[in-house]
Each structure stands twice: as structure tokens, then as C-alpha cells.
Amino acid sequence: MGRWICCLSSRVADALMLLLVLALSCNPSTAATASPPLPHAKPSYSFGRTFLGLDKCNACIGTSICKKFFKEEIRFDTWLSSRLKLPPSYLLSYSGNYTDDAQSWRLVDITRLTSKYQHDRADKRICTSLLKTKTCSLERALRRTQRFQKWLRAKRLTPDLVQGLSSPLLRCPSQRLLDRIVRRYAEVPDAGSIYMDHLTDRDKLRLLYTLAVNPHPILLQIFPDVEGWPFPRYLGSCGRLVVSASTRPLRDFSGAAAEVAADLALQLLAVLRSMATNDLNYFFYFTHVDAGTFGVSGNGHLFIRDASTLGIIDKEEGSQLMDGQQEYQDIFSCLTVDCQSALVSCSSIREKHSLVMVCQELFPKLLRGKFLPSVQEKIDGFLQHCADGLAEEQGVNEAIAELAQILKPLRSCDSRFAYRYPDCRYSDKY
């Protein structure tokens, strides 16, 4: 009898417990307060190889910063919400956040060398041109080319190996410049050598692919900001994405206050001067500029944000390819441009070339209508004179000095210009 009562009591207790659970489940607020919190899994995003472009390696830029992506030490701005969704893959650039200690974060730019549409089009061109199929292994196809076979046998990167590539960086190559590319290529362990012995076959294909598509990350590597060059810091690459220090495009400053506009214009003049005259005796020139070519960092410092249209002429060695020799073209010449595109002659580039383009495209939007009438009249007069091509007898340095003389009294010294504050308070330089 006692055992039966005990069993009955146990069943009653189980039934009461079941009713309690059902009651709690019907009342979410009660359940929330009565039930212990469940362990909450940290939201995460598993990268697809396609988004990063890793599925296309070794026809890609590199893999030096992939671990940062996978460990979520590089995050897109959209990751700041609870839903970790990647932005659309068709965008050319993204704003992101980067950390080394998971505590402090800094802004970075995450960019593609070309749009995804251009990448896909180039990939299709490789397969149809080389293997006569719509899809293929890009690496296998490119490895079979005559150019890459020459790269595999080469001990040193020489002008004939980059002949016919569409980039202005390689239109007038010198051996000194090509040695610098190999010696400072950051996607491989630093060997400090001008010879390519430390590059694997994979490394050579990645370097060739990057130079053929867009040499922007190469320029950031071989002319680093820590040495005073006007490029944002290169942080690494993963697949077909490049990560560099963040800058806001110059177009965002078209409505800036007069003293900010004057400061940016003076920095732009200083960049143009350093491009024409520097310790390494390289002459940098633009083939195109727009409001996205230059960018401004968080401390107000101006950089070349997009170096894809930047060419280099070695004033010390000169070009080791005559213009007629640049007519050679292959699949690497056509990855981002029409194979029939005419190449600019090295001998046609003038020192005032970049300054005139900046006067035509950038300064009017940045400087017009910002200053007192008497000053504005001087600025507008110079811009018109400069946009018309400058006088034949006037050199670039003289023209830059003329505009700088007008602008210098217009800038201020305060904390908005962190890159030179408080130095400007105690130096005649500013």
C-alpha cells in the first residue's frame, strides 16, 4: 500500500511538473525570468572562398592577411550589428575595422583591384582564349602561357618579362624599378634580394597577375608610407581583396571650410612636387585623376588613394624598352583593358602633365568660391592659366610655388589638422 501511494505521489509530481513547464512555455515573459539563460553562441560568419576570391588563387593577389579575416580581426562595417552579413560582392571597395589585440580597432579600406564584373569577364576571357572553354582552372591556363613559362625560367625580373602589360607603371620600365618590385614584394618572406630565387612558382604567378590587373598594391609595397611616400599603408591581401589604411576620398571635401580646402590643396601640391623631384630620382606621373584618386586619413594627412593610373619614369636609368617594343601583347595585356588600346609613348610625358590634370579636375571643385574676393580672383586666375597648360617657359616647380604662396596664409593651425598639430605652432614651415 505504501509503495502504491509512493508511486502515485511520484506520478502526481511528474504531472504537476509537466503542467508547470507548459504554463511557462505559454507565457514568454514568465519563462524568460524563471528559466536560467541558455549559453549564447557568439555570432560569426564563415567566409566563402568566392567572396574573398580564394577560389581563383593562384590567379589572385595573395594570402598574407587571410588569417585576420577568418579570426574576425578584420571586420566590415556591417559586422557591427548583431547580424554578421557580408556586404554585396559587386562593390569595388568596403570600409572595415582592423585589430591586433581584439581591444582597439582602426579603420581600414578593403578593395578589389577591379570590379567583380571585370574580374569575371577577365576570367572568362582566359578560359575561352587559352583553353577554348567557358570555365577552366585559371592557374592551369595561365601556367601554359609563353610569358609565364619565361617567368618560371627567369632568375631576375627584366623589362622583357613585363613587356606589353597595360599598367602605366610598366610602360617605361627600368631594371632598377623592377629590382625594387622583387626586393620589396610583401606577399612573400622578405629576402632582400633582386633575384627571384625566393619566389615559388605560385608567388611568381601572383606577382604577374597583380601587375597585369592593377599594380596599386605593388606601389604601396615598394614605396611605403613609413619612408615618407604619399601612399596609405599596405596591410596585406587575401584572394582578390587588398587591405590598406583607411582614407576618405577627396570628393568628400568639396564642401570643406576654406582653411581645410587650403590645407588639402597645399598637401596636394607637395605630393605633386615630390612626384617630380625625390631622392630616388623617379618621376611619377598620372594618366588620369579624379576625386577618388586622392584620400585623406583621419588625422588630415593626404595620400594617393588609388595608384592604378600612376606611371613611373626612371630619370637615373631611363626606360630599357623603346616605344616600338611595347607592341607585344598577350592574354596578360588584356585582363582589364581592350587588347587594341594604344599605349602612351614614354617620350610624350611632360613634367607638367599631372599638375595640369589636377588644375583641370580637382582644384576647381576644392578651391572655387571659398575665399575673399581678392584672394579668390588670384586663385581662379592661376587655375585657368594652369588648366590651359601653363606657359612654355614656366616650370612645374615655379607654378607650384606660385599657387602655394597664395594658399599658405589661408590655412590655420589647430587640432583639426592633427598630422601637423601642434608642430605648426612652433615651426615656420607651416
mmCIF file of C-alpha atoms in Angstrom, residues 35-284:
data_model
loop_
_atom_site.group_PDB
_atom_site.id
_atom_site.type_symbol
_atom_site.label_atom_id
_atom_site.label_comp_id
_atom_site.label_asym_id
_atom_site.label_seq_id
_atom_site.Cartn_x
_atom_site.Cartn_y
_atom_site.Cartn_z
ATOM 1 C CA SER A 35 14.403 29.789 -16.770
ATOM 2 C CA PRO A 36 18.200 30.052 -16.486
ATOM 3 C CA PRO A 37 19.755 31.799 -19.520
ATOM 4 C CA LEU A 38 20.931 29.469 -22.238
ATOM 5 C CA PRO A 39 24.574 29.761 -23.324
ATOM 6 C CA HIS A 40 24.678 32.281 -26.210
ATOM 7 C CA ALA A 41 26.860 31.368 -29.141
ATOM 8 C CA LYS A 42 28.949 34.284 -30.476
ATOM 9 C CA PRO A 43 27.577 35.284 -33.888
ATOM 10 C CA SER A 44 30.087 34.554 -36.579
ATOM 11 C CA TYR A 45 30.404 34.485 -40.337
ATOM 12 C CA SER A 46 32.052 31.697 -42.249
ATOM 13 C CA PHE A 47 33.729 33.249 -45.263
ATOM 14 C CA GLY A 48 33.061 31.789 -48.631
ATOM 15 C CA ARG A 49 36.115 31.352 -50.818
ATOM 16 C CA THR A 50 34.215 33.043 -53.623
ATOM 17 C CA PHE A 51 33.692 36.343 -51.788
ATOM 18 C CA LEU A 52 37.391 36.654 -50.992
ATOM 19 C CA GLY A 53 38.481 35.352 -54.388
ATOM 20 C CA LEU A 54 40.426 32.468 -52.856
ATOM 21 C CA ASP A 55 38.708 30.100 -55.266
ATOM 22 C CA LYS A 56 40.668 31.845 -58.054
ATOM 23 C CA CYS A 57 44.120 31.576 -56.468
ATOM 24 C CA ASN A 58 46.817 31.456 -57.604
ATOM 25 C CA ALA A 59 45.394 33.881 -60.168
ATOM 26 C CA CYS A 60 44.957 36.299 -57.280
ATOM 27 C CA ILE A 61 46.888 38.894 -55.261
ATOM 28 C CA GLY A 62 47.992 36.945 -52.197
ATOM 29 C CA THR A 63 47.036 35.322 -48.900
ATOM 30 C CA SER A 64 49.113 37.251 -46.348
ATOM 31 C CA ILE A 65 46.150 38.613 -44.387
ATOM 32 C CA CYS A 66 43.629 35.759 -44.723
ATOM 33 C CA LYS A 67 44.065 34.689 -41.079
ATOM 34 C CA LYS A 68 42.867 38.129 -39.973
ATOM 35 C CA PHE A 69 39.638 37.651 -41.899
ATOM 36 C CA PHE A 70 38.988 34.154 -40.593
ATOM 37 C CA LYS A 71 39.747 35.138 -36.971
ATOM 38 C CA GLU A 72 37.374 38.138 -37.337
ATOM 39 C CA GLU A 73 40.240 40.549 -36.656
ATOM 40 C CA ILE A 74 39.180 42.308 -39.843
ATOM 41 C CA ARG A 75 35.505 43.197 -39.919
ATOM 42 C CA PHE A 76 33.348 45.014 -42.399
ATOM 43 C CA ASP A 77 31.321 47.911 -41.032
ATOM 44 C CA THR A 78 28.150 45.840 -41.455
ATOM 45 C CA TRP A 79 29.568 43.391 -38.910
ATOM 46 C CA LEU A 80 28.989 45.915 -36.141
ATOM 47 C CA SER A 81 25.346 44.773 -35.986
ATOM 48 C CA SER A 82 24.255 41.502 -34.392
ATOM 49 C CA ARG A 83 23.665 40.025 -37.844
ATOM 50 C CA LEU A 84 27.061 39.430 -39.364
ATOM 51 C CA LYS A 85 26.248 39.810 -43.040
ATOM 52 C CA LEU A 86 28.879 40.437 -45.674
ATOM 53 C CA PRO A 87 28.291 43.392 -47.986
ATOM 54 C CA PRO A 88 27.452 42.795 -51.669
ATOM 55 C CA SER A 89 30.308 41.223 -53.597
ATOM 56 C CA TYR A 90 29.832 43.527 -56.592
ATOM 57 C CA LEU A 91 31.163 46.606 -54.723
ATOM 58 C CA LEU A 92 34.665 47.809 -55.566
ATOM 59 C CA SER A 93 35.610 48.885 -52.031
ATOM 60 C CA TYR A 94 34.437 48.484 -48.442
ATOM 61 C CA SER A 95 35.046 50.238 -45.147
ATOM 62 C CA GLY A 96 36.336 47.903 -42.468
ATOM 63 C CA ASN A 97 37.857 47.627 -38.997
ATOM 64 C CA TYR A 98 41.195 46.034 -38.104
ATOM 65 C CA THR A 99 42.663 44.931 -34.782
ATOM 66 C CA ASP A 100 45.821 43.333 -33.449
ATOM 67 C CA ASP A 101 44.621 42.803 -29.874
ATOM 68 C CA ALA A 102 40.793 42.496 -30.137
ATOM 69 C CA GLN A 103 40.537 45.602 -27.934
ATOM 70 C CA SER A 104 41.499 48.572 -30.090
ATOM 71 C CA TRP A 105 40.196 48.876 -33.640
ATOM 72 C CA ARG A 106 41.254 51.104 -36.521
ATOM 73 C CA LEU A 107 39.590 51.864 -39.813
ATOM 74 C CA VAL A 108 40.861 50.203 -42.982
ATOM 75 C CA ASP A 109 39.908 50.150 -46.642
ATOM 76 C CA ILE A 110 39.156 46.765 -48.225
ATOM 77 C CA THR A 111 39.286 46.990 -52.012
ATOM 78 C CA ARG A 112 39.204 44.926 -55.179
ATOM 79 C CA LEU A 113 41.675 45.558 -57.978
ATOM 80 C CA THR A 114 38.778 45.772 -60.418
ATOM 81 C CA SER A 115 35.030 45.307 -60.126
ATOM 82 C CA LYS A 116 33.719 41.757 -59.749
ATOM 83 C CA TYR A 117 32.159 42.108 -63.206
ATOM 84 C CA GLN A 118 35.569 42.937 -64.720
ATOM 85 C CA HIS A 119 37.179 40.083 -62.799
ATOM 86 C CA ASP A 120 34.556 37.610 -64.032
ATOM 87 C CA ARG A 121 34.896 38.913 -67.578
ATOM 88 C CA ALA A 122 38.687 38.550 -67.454
ATOM 89 C CA ASP A 123 38.397 35.016 -66.027
ATOM 90 C CA LYS A 124 36.075 34.044 -68.871
ATOM 91 C CA ARG A 125 38.471 35.593 -71.399
ATOM 92 C CA ILE A 126 41.335 33.485 -70.026
ATOM 93 C CA CYS A 127 39.378 30.253 -70.428
ATOM 94 C CA THR A 128 37.942 30.997 -73.867
ATOM 95 C CA SER A 129 41.217 32.395 -75.248
ATOM 96 C CA LEU A 130 43.607 29.795 -73.919
ATOM 97 C CA LEU A 131 41.576 26.595 -73.484
ATOM 98 C CA LYS A 132 38.545 27.294 -75.718
ATOM 99 C CA THR A 133 36.136 26.527 -72.835
ATOM 100 C CA LYS A 134 33.726 28.674 -70.821
ATOM 101 C CA THR A 135 35.156 27.549 -67.481
ATOM 102 C CA CYS A 136 38.576 26.231 -66.556
ATOM 103 C CA SER A 137 41.333 26.217 -63.971
ATOM 104 C CA LEU A 138 42.686 29.740 -64.293
ATOM 105 C CA GLU A 139 46.020 28.759 -62.802
ATOM 106 C CA ARG A 140 46.469 25.840 -65.190
ATOM 107 C CA ALA A 141 45.552 28.022 -68.164
ATOM 108 C CA LEU A 142 47.901 30.879 -67.236
ATOM 109 C CA ARG A 143 50.761 28.498 -66.435
ATOM 110 C CA ARG A 144 50.717 27.292 -70.042
ATOM 111 C CA THR A 145 51.313 30.757 -71.492
ATOM 112 C CA GLN A 146 54.615 31.631 -73.100
ATOM 113 C CA ARG A 147 55.026 34.669 -70.810
ATOM 114 C CA PHE A 148 54.662 32.695 -67.596
ATOM 115 C CA GLN A 149 56.985 29.970 -68.823
ATOM 116 C CA LYS A 150 59.600 32.711 -69.302
ATOM 117 C CA TRP A 151 58.874 33.917 -65.752
ATOM 118 C CA LEU A 152 59.462 30.399 -64.420
ATOM 119 C CA ARG A 153 62.902 30.223 -66.047
ATOM 120 C CA ALA A 154 63.926 33.771 -65.115
ATOM 121 C CA LYS A 155 66.306 34.476 -62.250
ATOM 122 C CA ARG A 156 65.626 38.198 -62.364
ATOM 123 C CA LEU A 157 62.599 40.327 -63.334
ATOM 124 C CA THR A 158 63.690 42.049 -66.544
ATOM 125 C CA PRO A 159 61.881 44.524 -68.841
ATOM 126 C CA ASP A 160 61.083 41.878 -71.474
ATOM 127 C CA LEU A 161 59.070 39.917 -68.873
ATOM 128 C CA VAL A 162 56.646 42.825 -68.356
ATOM 129 C CA GLN A 163 56.609 43.991 -71.979
ATOM 130 C CA GLY A 164 53.097 44.776 -73.230
ATOM 131 C CA LEU A 165 51.367 44.846 -69.824
ATOM 132 C CA SER A 166 48.765 47.610 -69.790
ATOM 133 C CA SER A 167 49.731 49.239 -66.482
ATOM 134 C CA PRO A 168 51.346 52.705 -66.750
ATOM 135 C CA LEU A 169 53.740 51.564 -64.014
ATOM 136 C CA LEU A 170 55.340 49.178 -66.522
ATOM 137 C CA ARG A 171 55.074 51.226 -69.691
ATOM 138 C CA CYS A 172 58.565 52.690 -69.305
ATOM 139 C CA PRO A 173 60.331 50.145 -67.041
ATOM 140 C CA SER A 174 63.902 50.357 -65.823
ATOM 141 C CA GLN A 175 65.850 47.477 -64.350
ATOM 142 C CA ARG A 176 66.264 49.458 -61.127
ATOM 143 C CA LEU A 177 62.470 49.755 -60.722
ATOM 144 C CA LEU A 178 61.864 46.065 -61.454
ATOM 145 C CA ASP A 179 64.543 45.075 -58.928
ATOM 146 C CA ARG A 180 62.751 47.200 -56.342
ATOM 147 C CA ILE A 181 59.491 45.353 -57.037
ATOM 148 C CA VAL A 182 61.080 41.943 -56.442
ATOM 149 C CA ARG A 183 63.073 43.059 -53.408
ATOM 150 C CA ARG A 184 60.059 44.596 -51.651
ATOM 151 C CA TYR A 185 57.255 42.254 -52.720
ATOM 152 C CA ALA A 186 55.423 41.853 -49.409
ATOM 153 C CA GLU A 187 53.380 38.722 -50.163
ATOM 154 C CA VAL A 188 56.472 36.533 -49.668
ATOM 155 C CA PRO A 189 59.023 36.289 -46.830
ATOM 156 C CA ASP A 190 61.453 39.168 -47.141
ATOM 157 C CA ALA A 191 64.644 38.013 -48.834
ATOM 158 C CA GLY A 192 66.027 41.453 -49.655
ATOM 159 C CA SER A 193 67.295 40.121 -52.972
ATOM 160 C CA ILE A 194 66.850 41.394 -56.517
ATOM 161 C CA TYR A 195 66.830 37.791 -57.735
ATOM 162 C CA MET A 196 63.622 35.743 -57.821
ATOM 163 C CA ASP A 197 65.116 32.612 -56.234
ATOM 164 C CA HIS A 198 62.959 33.120 -53.122
ATOM 165 C CA LEU A 199 59.754 33.219 -55.179
ATOM 166 C CA THR A 200 57.913 29.942 -55.716
ATOM 167 C CA ASP A 201 56.023 29.247 -58.948
ATOM 168 C CA ARG A 202 52.863 30.261 -57.103
ATOM 169 C CA ASP A 203 54.459 33.544 -55.956
ATOM 170 C CA LYS A 204 55.554 34.379 -59.494
ATOM 171 C CA LEU A 205 52.049 33.829 -60.860
ATOM 172 C CA ARG A 206 50.516 36.028 -58.160
ATOM 173 C CA LEU A 207 53.017 38.803 -58.799
ATOM 174 C CA LEU A 208 52.489 38.638 -62.563
ATOM 175 C CA TYR A 209 48.695 38.566 -62.152
ATOM 176 C CA THR A 210 48.732 41.605 -59.843
ATOM 177 C CA LEU A 211 50.962 43.594 -62.180
ATOM 178 C CA ALA A 212 48.718 42.694 -65.129
ATOM 179 C CA VAL A 213 45.402 43.563 -63.445
ATOM 180 C CA ASN A 214 46.237 46.563 -61.244
ATOM 181 C CA PRO A 215 49.648 47.407 -59.694
ATOM 182 C CA HIS A 216 48.111 49.568 -56.921
ATOM 183 C CA PRO A 217 49.095 47.160 -54.081
ATOM 184 C CA ILE A 218 52.601 46.788 -55.544
ATOM 185 C CA LEU A 219 53.148 50.556 -55.417
ATOM 186 C CA LEU A 220 52.018 50.616 -51.773
ATOM 187 C CA GLN A 221 54.568 47.903 -51.004
ATOM 188 C CA ILE A 222 57.607 49.282 -52.836
ATOM 189 C CA PHE A 223 57.079 52.917 -51.772
ATOM 190 C CA PRO A 224 55.847 52.571 -48.153
ATOM 191 C CA ASP A 225 54.397 55.433 -46.133
ATOM 192 C CA VAL A 226 56.928 54.847 -43.319
ATOM 193 C CA GLU A 227 59.613 56.111 -45.709
ATOM 194 C CA GLY A 228 57.634 59.272 -46.425
ATOM 195 C CA TRP A 229 55.934 58.235 -49.666
ATOM 196 C CA PRO A 230 52.373 59.568 -50.139
ATOM 197 C CA PHE A 231 50.628 56.171 -50.143
ATOM 198 C CA PRO A 232 48.418 54.606 -47.441
ATOM 199 C CA ARG A 233 49.948 51.704 -45.553
ATOM 200 C CA TYR A 234 49.655 48.272 -47.166
ATOM 201 C CA LEU A 235 48.413 45.717 -44.620
ATOM 202 C CA GLY A 236 48.047 42.625 -46.799
ATOM 203 C CA SER A 237 45.894 40.738 -49.276
ATOM 204 C CA CYS A 238 43.541 37.780 -49.241
ATOM 205 C CA GLY A 239 42.467 36.283 -52.536
ATOM 206 C CA ARG A 240 41.413 39.243 -54.626
ATOM 207 C CA LEU A 241 40.917 41.694 -51.747
ATOM 208 C CA VAL A 242 43.522 44.245 -50.633
ATOM 209 C CA VAL A 243 43.586 45.779 -47.131
ATOM 210 C CA SER A 244 45.204 49.182 -46.534
ATOM 211 C CA ALA A 245 44.975 52.071 -44.070
ATOM 212 C CA SER A 246 41.717 53.987 -44.345
ATOM 213 C CA THR A 247 41.321 57.269 -46.211
ATOM 214 C CA ARG A 248 38.269 59.318 -47.178
ATOM 215 C CA PRO A 249 38.165 60.221 -50.879
ATOM 216 C CA LEU A 250 38.873 63.839 -51.745
ATOM 217 C CA ARG A 251 35.363 64.147 -53.208
ATOM 218 C CA ASP A 252 34.033 64.200 -49.625
ATOM 219 C CA PHE A 253 35.803 67.534 -49.054
ATOM 220 C CA SER A 254 34.333 69.569 -51.898
ATOM 221 C CA GLY A 255 32.209 71.446 -49.347
ATOM 222 C CA ALA A 256 35.001 71.817 -46.769
ATOM 223 C CA ALA A 257 35.715 75.087 -44.972
ATOM 224 C CA ALA A 258 38.186 77.494 -46.582
ATOM 225 C CA GLU A 259 41.085 76.692 -44.246
ATOM 226 C CA VAL A 260 40.586 72.924 -44.766
ATOM 227 C CA ALA A 261 40.452 73.359 -48.547
ATOM 228 C CA ALA A 262 43.632 75.463 -48.478
ATOM 229 C CA ASP A 263 45.415 72.852 -46.360
ATOM 230 C CA LEU A 264 44.431 69.972 -48.673
ATOM 231 C CA ALA A 265 45.434 71.946 -51.763
ATOM 232 C CA LEU A 266 48.855 72.671 -50.258
ATOM 233 C CA GLN A 267 49.327 68.992 -49.417
ATOM 234 C CA LEU A 268 48.326 68.082 -52.958
ATOM 235 C CA LEU A 269 50.933 70.494 -54.322
ATOM 236 C CA ALA A 270 53.551 68.940 -52.041
ATOM 237 C CA VAL A 271 52.653 65.453 -53.338
ATOM 238 C CA LEU A 272 52.999 66.632 -56.940
ATOM 239 C CA ARG A 273 56.373 68.216 -56.145
ATOM 240 C CA SER A 274 57.663 65.006 -54.517
ATOM 241 C CA MET A 275 56.448 63.002 -57.511
ATOM 242 C CA ALA A 276 58.563 65.119 -59.835
ATOM 243 C CA THR A 277 61.594 65.512 -57.557
ATOM 244 C CA ASN A 278 62.668 62.927 -54.970
ATOM 245 C CA ASP A 279 65.828 61.318 -53.612
ATOM 246 C CA LEU A 280 65.395 58.143 -55.680
ATOM 247 C CA ASN A 281 65.231 60.093 -58.944
ATOM 248 C CA TYR A 282 61.931 58.550 -60.060
ATOM 249 C CA PHE A 283 59.437 60.701 -61.944
ATOM 250 C CA PHE A 284 55.815 59.788 -61.120
#
